[in-house]
Amino acid sequence: MYLSAWLKVTRQDDVRLIFAGGDWRLSAVADLERQLKGLTGEFVEGAARPFRAARLVLENLGALDTAGGWLLLRTKQQLERHDVRVEMIEVQPRHAALLARLEQAHAEPPVPAPKPHPIHRVVEHLGSVTVHALSETYQLLAFLGALVITFVIGLVRWRRLRPVSIVHHVEQVGLNAVPIVALLSFLIGVVLAYQGSTQLVRFGAEIFTIDLLGVSVVRELGVLLTAIIVAGRSGSAFTAQIGTMQVNEEVDAMRIMGLDPLEVLVMPRLLALMIALPLLSFIAIAMAIAGGSLVIIFALDIPTVLFLRQLRSALDIQILVTGLVKAPVFAFLIAMVGCYEGLRVAGSADSVGRQTTKAVVVSIFLVIVVDAVFSVVFAAIGV
């Protein structure tokens, strides 16, 4: 049987009692809306003094649907926004569950946090990047310390070295890299000779293109170019190889067997690269001079004998040693970073790609930084 919805307001001491009865359904919403319209104003703008407490008595409530429950909750929320304490009493169990679900669904959303100032975001980002960079540097230095100790122990206890593995990696990073290193060095020599002669010919000093080519290639570009090529080729290969072993848990298996990954995986690659890079640098120097000589002899019409005489006067053993002495240091850095990033691979093949890219970038960065340090030191001691 359908019971019409009704609403009654009485006073008990300093508390207003709001009695709700009948069937609060969708069909009665319009009539209930009119009855509730002045309720908030009555509470806030009372004749003598406004009431600050109220109770919703739901004992006589009949059927209740979503629309009726929403009206009750809305009335409660409106009164609470005017500093009226509202309490629902004598709620029937069959209505309590619906009201609880409606109150949860219609809860006021949390106030969004204020957007930070753009300067704050920039400072926060810079701080995060700085902390991350310092952490990476600390971990790399710790790995460097462990690697130096392993390297010294390996040289002292040379019988523990793995010559087969070292020769294999010398072939991979050295012999197999000769074609690409030779080709790029030859082309760099051609470009350097062309660019230098274009400027020097204006002053009638094209003969000094030979000095420019020889000194720049032997002292600087030959070793630096080779190190960059090797960092992109062999450094990334070290990271990918060791990283794949990490993903397959082969490195963990080595540790369980009592084998040191630094001794088994890193040392052969490190020694192989320190052997191969000076040889590759010498090949790069020879090919760059050969490429530049073609331009100087045929484009500038300088005789071969004059070219060789001028090149010999421009170069000496000190310049060659100054260039090649950097090769083992660059090789150590490239192998260290490549193996370090490989050992840091974790999770999946996606991590292998990220660490490989990072290894190439960090290796080239360190090579250029150390090369700049060498230049400053050599200039300071007059070499």
PDB file of C-alpha atoms in Angstrom, residues 158-360:
ATOM      1  CA  TRP A 158      98.412 -13.634 -13.346  1.00  0.00           C
ATOM      2  CA  ARG A 159      97.829 -17.387 -13.449  1.00  0.00           C
ATOM      3  CA  ARG A 160      94.173 -16.735 -12.603  1.00  0.00           C
ATOM      4  CA  LEU A 161      93.670 -14.712 -15.777  1.00  0.00           C
ATOM      5  CA  ARG A 162      91.717 -16.323 -18.609  1.00  0.00           C
ATOM      6  CA  PRO A 163      93.879 -16.019 -21.740  1.00  0.00           C
ATOM      7  CA  VAL A 164      91.342 -17.752 -24.001  1.00  0.00           C
ATOM      8  CA  SER A 165      88.628 -15.286 -22.992  1.00  0.00           C
ATOM      9  CA  ILE A 166      91.020 -12.333 -23.343  1.00  0.00           C
ATOM     10  CA  VAL A 167      92.089 -13.383 -26.855  1.00  0.00           C
ATOM     11  CA  HIS A 168      88.448 -13.898 -27.831  1.00  0.00           C
ATOM     12  CA  HIS A 169      87.520 -10.380 -26.732  1.00  0.00           C
ATOM     13  CA  VAL A 170      90.614  -8.894 -28.391  1.00  0.00           C
ATOM     14  CA  GLU A 171      89.337 -10.378 -31.624  1.00  0.00           C
ATOM     15  CA  GLN A 172      85.829  -9.044 -31.038  1.00  0.00           C
ATOM     16  CA  VAL A 173      86.715  -5.504 -29.961  1.00  0.00           C
ATOM     17  CA  GLY A 174      89.975  -5.127 -31.882  1.00  0.00           C
ATOM     18  CA  LEU A 175      90.313  -7.162 -35.051  1.00  0.00           C
ATOM     19  CA  ASN A 176      86.642  -6.971 -36.011  1.00  0.00           C
ATOM     20  CA  ALA A 177      86.637  -3.199 -35.460  1.00  0.00           C
ATOM     21  CA  VAL A 178      89.539  -2.484 -37.828  1.00  0.00           C
ATOM     22  CA  PRO A 179      87.400  -1.936 -40.989  1.00  0.00           C
ATOM     23  CA  ILE A 180      85.041   0.645 -39.472  1.00  0.00           C
ATOM     24  CA  VAL A 181      87.830   2.451 -37.598  1.00  0.00           C
ATOM     25  CA  ALA A 182      90.055   2.562 -40.689  1.00  0.00           C
ATOM     26  CA  LEU A 183      87.274   3.798 -42.978  1.00  0.00           C
ATOM     27  CA  LEU A 184      86.051   6.552 -40.659  1.00  0.00           C
ATOM     28  CA  SER A 185      89.592   7.690 -39.872  1.00  0.00           C
ATOM     29  CA  PHE A 186      90.447   7.849 -43.574  1.00  0.00           C
ATOM     30  CA  LEU A 187      87.400  10.041 -44.229  1.00  0.00           C
ATOM     31  CA  ILE A 188      88.160  12.264 -41.233  1.00  0.00           C
ATOM     32  CA  GLY A 189      91.661  12.802 -42.624  1.00  0.00           C
ATOM     33  CA  VAL A 190      90.197  13.822 -45.987  1.00  0.00           C
ATOM     34  CA  VAL A 191      87.785  16.269 -44.345  1.00  0.00           C
ATOM     35  CA  LEU A 192      90.465  17.742 -42.077  1.00  0.00           C
ATOM     36  CA  ALA A 193      92.897  18.286 -44.950  1.00  0.00           C
ATOM     37  CA  TYR A 194      90.242  19.915 -47.120  1.00  0.00           C
ATOM     38  CA  GLN A 195      89.022  22.246 -44.379  1.00  0.00           C
ATOM     39  CA  GLY A 196      92.527  23.208 -43.272  1.00  0.00           C
ATOM     40  CA  SER A 197      93.835  23.850 -46.779  1.00  0.00           C
ATOM     41  CA  THR A 198      90.817  26.006 -47.628  1.00  0.00           C
ATOM     42  CA  GLN A 199      91.789  28.452 -44.901  1.00  0.00           C
ATOM     43  CA  LEU A 200      95.587  28.278 -45.167  1.00  0.00           C
ATOM     44  CA  VAL A 201      95.724  28.722 -48.945  1.00  0.00           C
ATOM     45  CA  ARG A 202      94.429  32.286 -48.513  1.00  0.00           C
ATOM     46  CA  PHE A 203      97.692  33.184 -46.792  1.00  0.00           C
ATOM     47  CA  GLY A 204      99.910  31.130 -49.075  1.00  0.00           C
ATOM     48  CA  ALA A 205     100.594  28.723 -46.210  1.00  0.00           C
ATOM     49  CA  GLU A 206      99.050  25.580 -47.659  1.00  0.00           C
ATOM     50  CA  ILE A 207     102.246  23.687 -46.856  1.00  0.00           C
ATOM     51  CA  PHE A 208     101.298  23.926 -43.184  1.00  0.00           C
ATOM     52  CA  THR A 209      98.207  21.832 -43.876  1.00  0.00           C
ATOM     53  CA  ILE A 210     100.597  18.908 -43.425  1.00  0.00           C
ATOM     54  CA  ASP A 211     101.505  20.119 -39.926  1.00  0.00           C
ATOM     55  CA  LEU A 212      97.833  20.646 -39.091  1.00  0.00           C
ATOM     56  CA  LEU A 213      96.924  17.175 -40.288  1.00  0.00           C
ATOM     57  CA  GLY A 214      99.812  15.380 -38.606  1.00  0.00           C
ATOM     58  CA  VAL A 215      99.745  17.040 -35.204  1.00  0.00           C
ATOM     59  CA  SER A 216      95.944  17.093 -34.800  1.00  0.00           C
ATOM     60  CA  VAL A 217      95.519  13.466 -35.843  1.00  0.00           C
ATOM     61  CA  VAL A 218      98.480  12.006 -33.947  1.00  0.00           C
ATOM     62  CA  ARG A 219      98.052  14.036 -30.779  1.00  0.00           C
ATOM     63  CA  GLU A 220      94.280  14.254 -30.495  1.00  0.00           C
ATOM     64  CA  LEU A 221      91.817  13.117 -33.148  1.00  0.00           C
ATOM     65  CA  GLY A 222      93.167   9.636 -33.831  1.00  0.00           C
ATOM     66  CA  VAL A 223      92.807   8.387 -30.266  1.00  0.00           C
ATOM     67  CA  LEU A 224      89.635  10.356 -29.515  1.00  0.00           C
ATOM     68  CA  LEU A 225      87.819   9.241 -32.658  1.00  0.00           C
ATOM     69  CA  THR A 226      88.795   5.618 -32.036  1.00  0.00           C
ATOM     70  CA  ALA A 227      87.611   5.799 -28.420  1.00  0.00           C
ATOM     71  CA  ILE A 228      84.226   7.188 -29.476  1.00  0.00           C
ATOM     72  CA  ILE A 229      83.795   4.453 -32.095  1.00  0.00           C
ATOM     73  CA  VAL A 230      84.782   1.756 -29.614  1.00  0.00           C
ATOM     74  CA  ALA A 231      82.443   3.203 -26.967  1.00  0.00           C
ATOM     75  CA  GLY A 232      79.532   2.963 -29.368  1.00  0.00           C
ATOM     76  CA  ARG A 233      80.500  -0.455 -30.682  1.00  0.00           C
ATOM     77  CA  SER A 234      82.209  -2.426 -27.919  1.00  0.00           C
ATOM     78  CA  GLY A 235      80.981  -0.577 -24.822  1.00  0.00           C
ATOM     79  CA  SER A 236      77.375  -1.165 -25.825  1.00  0.00           C
ATOM     80  CA  ALA A 237      78.181  -4.803 -26.626  1.00  0.00           C
ATOM     81  CA  PHE A 238      79.627  -5.323 -23.132  1.00  0.00           C
ATOM     82  CA  THR A 239      76.465  -3.905 -21.555  1.00  0.00           C
ATOM     83  CA  ALA A 240      74.157  -5.985 -23.739  1.00  0.00           C
ATOM     84  CA  GLN A 241      76.090  -9.218 -23.139  1.00  0.00           C
ATOM     85  CA  ILE A 242      76.344  -8.889 -19.366  1.00  0.00           C
ATOM     86  CA  GLY A 243      72.824  -7.437 -19.148  1.00  0.00           C
ATOM     87  CA  THR A 244      71.370 -10.452 -20.941  1.00  0.00           C
ATOM     88  CA  MET A 245      73.225 -12.702 -18.517  1.00  0.00           C
ATOM     89  CA  GLN A 246      71.692 -10.713 -15.662  1.00  0.00           C
ATOM     90  CA  VAL A 247      68.178 -11.181 -17.063  1.00  0.00           C
ATOM     91  CA  ASN A 248      68.810 -14.921 -17.454  1.00  0.00           C
ATOM     92  CA  GLU A 249      70.188 -15.039 -13.865  1.00  0.00           C
ATOM     93  CA  GLU A 250      73.515 -16.390 -15.099  1.00  0.00           C
ATOM     94  CA  VAL A 251      75.439 -13.844 -13.024  1.00  0.00           C
ATOM     95  CA  ASP A 252      73.590 -14.978  -9.888  1.00  0.00           C
ATOM     96  CA  ALA A 253      74.466 -18.561 -10.762  1.00  0.00           C
ATOM     97  CA  MET A 254      78.148 -17.567 -10.955  1.00  0.00           C
ATOM     98  CA  ARG A 255      77.999 -16.033  -7.491  1.00  0.00           C
ATOM     99  CA  ILE A 256      76.340 -19.163  -6.105  1.00  0.00           C
ATOM    100  CA  MET A 257      79.162 -21.242  -7.620  1.00  0.00           C
ATOM    101  CA  GLY A 258      81.688 -19.029  -5.840  1.00  0.00           C
ATOM    102  CA  LEU A 259      82.867 -17.175  -8.959  1.00  0.00           C
ATOM    103  CA  ASP A 260      83.472 -13.426  -8.878  1.00  0.00           C
ATOM    104  CA  PRO A 261      81.700 -11.710 -11.831  1.00  0.00           C
ATOM    105  CA  LEU A 262      84.366  -9.001 -11.837  1.00  0.00           C
ATOM    106  CA  GLU A 263      87.076 -11.587 -12.330  1.00  0.00           C
ATOM    107  CA  VAL A 264      85.179 -13.804 -14.780  1.00  0.00           C
ATOM    108  CA  LEU A 265      83.231 -11.264 -16.851  1.00  0.00           C
ATOM    109  CA  VAL A 266      84.792  -7.829 -16.411  1.00  0.00           C
ATOM    110  CA  MET A 267      88.534  -8.486 -16.304  1.00  0.00           C
ATOM    111  CA  PRO A 268      88.819 -10.282 -19.684  1.00  0.00           C
ATOM    112  CA  ARG A 269      86.876  -7.502 -21.396  1.00  0.00           C
ATOM    113  CA  LEU A 270      88.870  -4.802 -19.627  1.00  0.00           C
ATOM    114  CA  LEU A 271      92.269  -6.259 -20.514  1.00  0.00           C
ATOM    115  CA  ALA A 272      91.189  -7.022 -24.081  1.00  0.00           C
ATOM    116  CA  LEU A 273      90.061  -3.442 -24.648  1.00  0.00           C
ATOM    117  CA  MET A 274      93.224  -2.016 -23.070  1.00  0.00           C
ATOM    118  CA  ILE A 275      95.239  -4.121 -25.526  1.00  0.00           C
ATOM    119  CA  ALA A 276      93.088  -3.422 -28.576  1.00  0.00           C
ATOM    120  CA  LEU A 277      92.426   0.315 -28.273  1.00  0.00           C
ATOM    121  CA  PRO A 278      96.076   1.487 -28.592  1.00  0.00           C
ATOM    122  CA  LEU A 279      96.467  -0.716 -31.679  1.00  0.00           C
ATOM    123  CA  LEU A 280      93.238   0.603 -33.164  1.00  0.00           C
ATOM    124  CA  SER A 281      94.371   4.158 -32.397  1.00  0.00           C
ATOM    125  CA  PHE A 282      97.629   3.585 -34.273  1.00  0.00           C
ATOM    126  CA  ILE A 283      95.673   2.237 -37.269  1.00  0.00           C
ATOM    127  CA  ALA A 284      93.330   5.234 -37.090  1.00  0.00           C
ATOM    128  CA  ILE A 285      96.279   7.651 -37.091  1.00  0.00           C
ATOM    129  CA  ALA A 286      97.841   5.947 -40.101  1.00  0.00           C
ATOM    130  CA  MET A 287      94.575   5.897 -42.072  1.00  0.00           C
ATOM    131  CA  ALA A 288      93.735   9.532 -41.255  1.00  0.00           C
ATOM    132  CA  ILE A 289      97.168  10.672 -42.444  1.00  0.00           C
ATOM    133  CA  ALA A 290      96.739   8.536 -45.569  1.00  0.00           C
ATOM    134  CA  GLY A 291      93.370  10.144 -46.307  1.00  0.00           C
ATOM    135  CA  GLY A 292      94.711  13.640 -45.755  1.00  0.00           C
ATOM    136  CA  SER A 293      97.799  12.942 -47.847  1.00  0.00           C
ATOM    137  CA  LEU A 294      95.673  12.212 -50.912  1.00  0.00           C
ATOM    138  CA  VAL A 295      94.050  15.632 -50.659  1.00  0.00           C
ATOM    139  CA  ILE A 296      97.339  17.427 -50.012  1.00  0.00           C
ATOM    140  CA  ILE A 297      99.273  15.658 -52.773  1.00  0.00           C
ATOM    141  CA  PHE A 298      96.631  15.711 -55.495  1.00  0.00           C
ATOM    142  CA  ALA A 299      94.452  18.728 -54.625  1.00  0.00           C
ATOM    143  CA  LEU A 300      97.228  21.068 -53.449  1.00  0.00           C
ATOM    144  CA  ASP A 301      99.781  19.680 -55.922  1.00  0.00           C
ATOM    145  CA  ILE A 302     102.409  19.147 -53.224  1.00  0.00           C
ATOM    146  CA  PRO A 303     105.016  16.490 -54.125  1.00  0.00           C
ATOM    147  CA  THR A 304     105.068  13.288 -52.087  1.00  0.00           C
ATOM    148  CA  VAL A 305     108.690  13.818 -51.041  1.00  0.00           C
ATOM    149  CA  LEU A 306     107.888  17.305 -49.743  1.00  0.00           C
ATOM    150  CA  PHE A 307     104.838  15.949 -47.919  1.00  0.00           C
ATOM    151  CA  LEU A 308     106.896  13.274 -46.153  1.00  0.00           C
ATOM    152  CA  ARG A 309     109.678  15.728 -45.270  1.00  0.00           C
ATOM    153  CA  GLN A 310     107.241  18.275 -43.832  1.00  0.00           C
ATOM    154  CA  LEU A 311     105.334  15.583 -41.925  1.00  0.00           C
ATOM    155  CA  ARG A 312     108.564  14.261 -40.423  1.00  0.00           C
ATOM    156  CA  SER A 313     109.596  17.729 -39.286  1.00  0.00           C
ATOM    157  CA  ALA A 314     106.155  18.336 -37.712  1.00  0.00           C
ATOM    158  CA  LEU A 315     106.040  15.077 -35.763  1.00  0.00           C
ATOM    159  CA  ASP A 316     108.302  13.440 -33.244  1.00  0.00           C
ATOM    160  CA  ILE A 317     108.095  10.511 -30.871  1.00  0.00           C
ATOM    161  CA  GLN A 318     106.890  12.735 -28.034  1.00  0.00           C
ATOM    162  CA  ILE A 319     103.752  13.750 -29.935  1.00  0.00           C
ATOM    163  CA  LEU A 320     103.013  10.111 -30.772  1.00  0.00           C
ATOM    164  CA  VAL A 321     103.441   9.028 -27.158  1.00  0.00           C
ATOM    165  CA  THR A 322     101.324  11.960 -25.979  1.00  0.00           C
ATOM    166  CA  GLY A 323      98.491  10.721 -28.156  1.00  0.00           C
ATOM    167  CA  LEU A 324      98.771   6.985 -27.558  1.00  0.00           C
ATOM    168  CA  VAL A 325      99.261   7.229 -23.788  1.00  0.00           C
ATOM    169  CA  LYS A 326      95.607   8.221 -23.492  1.00  0.00           C
ATOM    170  CA  ALA A 327      94.367   5.064 -25.232  1.00  0.00           C
ATOM    171  CA  PRO A 328      94.660   2.648 -22.251  1.00  0.00           C
ATOM    172  CA  VAL A 329      92.913   5.172 -19.994  1.00  0.00           C
ATOM    173  CA  PHE A 330      90.051   5.563 -22.462  1.00  0.00           C
ATOM    174  CA  ALA A 331      89.856   1.774 -22.800  1.00  0.00           C
ATOM    175  CA  PHE A 332      89.644   1.383 -19.014  1.00  0.00           C
ATOM    176  CA  LEU A 333      86.803   3.926 -18.812  1.00  0.00           C
ATOM    177  CA  ILE A 334      84.828   2.400 -21.690  1.00  0.00           C
ATOM    178  CA  ALA A 335      85.131  -1.156 -20.367  1.00  0.00           C
ATOM    179  CA  MET A 336      84.339  -0.071 -16.815  1.00  0.00           C
ATOM    180  CA  VAL A 337      81.164   1.816 -17.759  1.00  0.00           C
ATOM    181  CA  GLY A 338      79.994  -0.863 -20.192  1.00  0.00           C
ATOM    182  CA  CYS A 339      80.377  -3.677 -17.658  1.00  0.00           C
ATOM    183  CA  TYR A 340      78.990  -1.557 -14.801  1.00  0.00           C
ATOM    184  CA  GLU A 341      75.787  -0.752 -16.679  1.00  0.00           C
ATOM    185  CA  GLY A 342      75.469  -4.385 -17.731  1.00  0.00           C
ATOM    186  CA  LEU A 343      75.632  -5.563 -14.124  1.00  0.00           C
ATOM    187  CA  ARG A 344      72.930  -3.022 -13.225  1.00  0.00           C
ATOM    188  CA  VAL A 345      70.402  -4.523 -15.632  1.00  0.00           C
ATOM    189  CA  ALA A 346      67.369  -5.854 -13.783  1.00  0.00           C
ATOM    190  CA  GLY A 347      63.859  -6.928 -14.601  1.00  0.00           C
ATOM    191  CA  SER A 348      63.435  -7.402 -18.321  1.00  0.00           C
ATOM    192  CA  ALA A 349      64.864  -6.934 -21.780  1.00  0.00           C
ATOM    193  CA  ASP A 350      63.670  -3.326 -21.709  1.00  0.00           C
ATOM    194  CA  SER A 351      66.209  -2.648 -18.977  1.00  0.00           C
ATOM    195  CA  VAL A 352      68.946  -4.009 -21.250  1.00  0.00           C
ATOM    196  CA  GLY A 353      68.108  -1.383 -23.869  1.00  0.00           C
ATOM    197  CA  ARG A 354      68.028   1.463 -21.362  1.00  0.00           C
ATOM    198  CA  GLN A 355      71.325   0.526 -19.753  1.00  0.00           C
ATOM    199  CA  THR A 356      72.992  -0.002 -23.145  1.00  0.00           C
ATOM    200  CA  THR A 357      72.022   3.491 -24.271  1.00  0.00           C
ATOM    201  CA  LYS A 358      73.174   4.916 -20.949  1.00  0.00           C
ATOM    202  CA  ALA A 359      76.507   3.090 -21.205  1.00  0.00           C
ATOM    203  CA  VAL A 360      77.285   4.643 -24.599  1.00  0.00           C
TER     204      VAL A 360
END
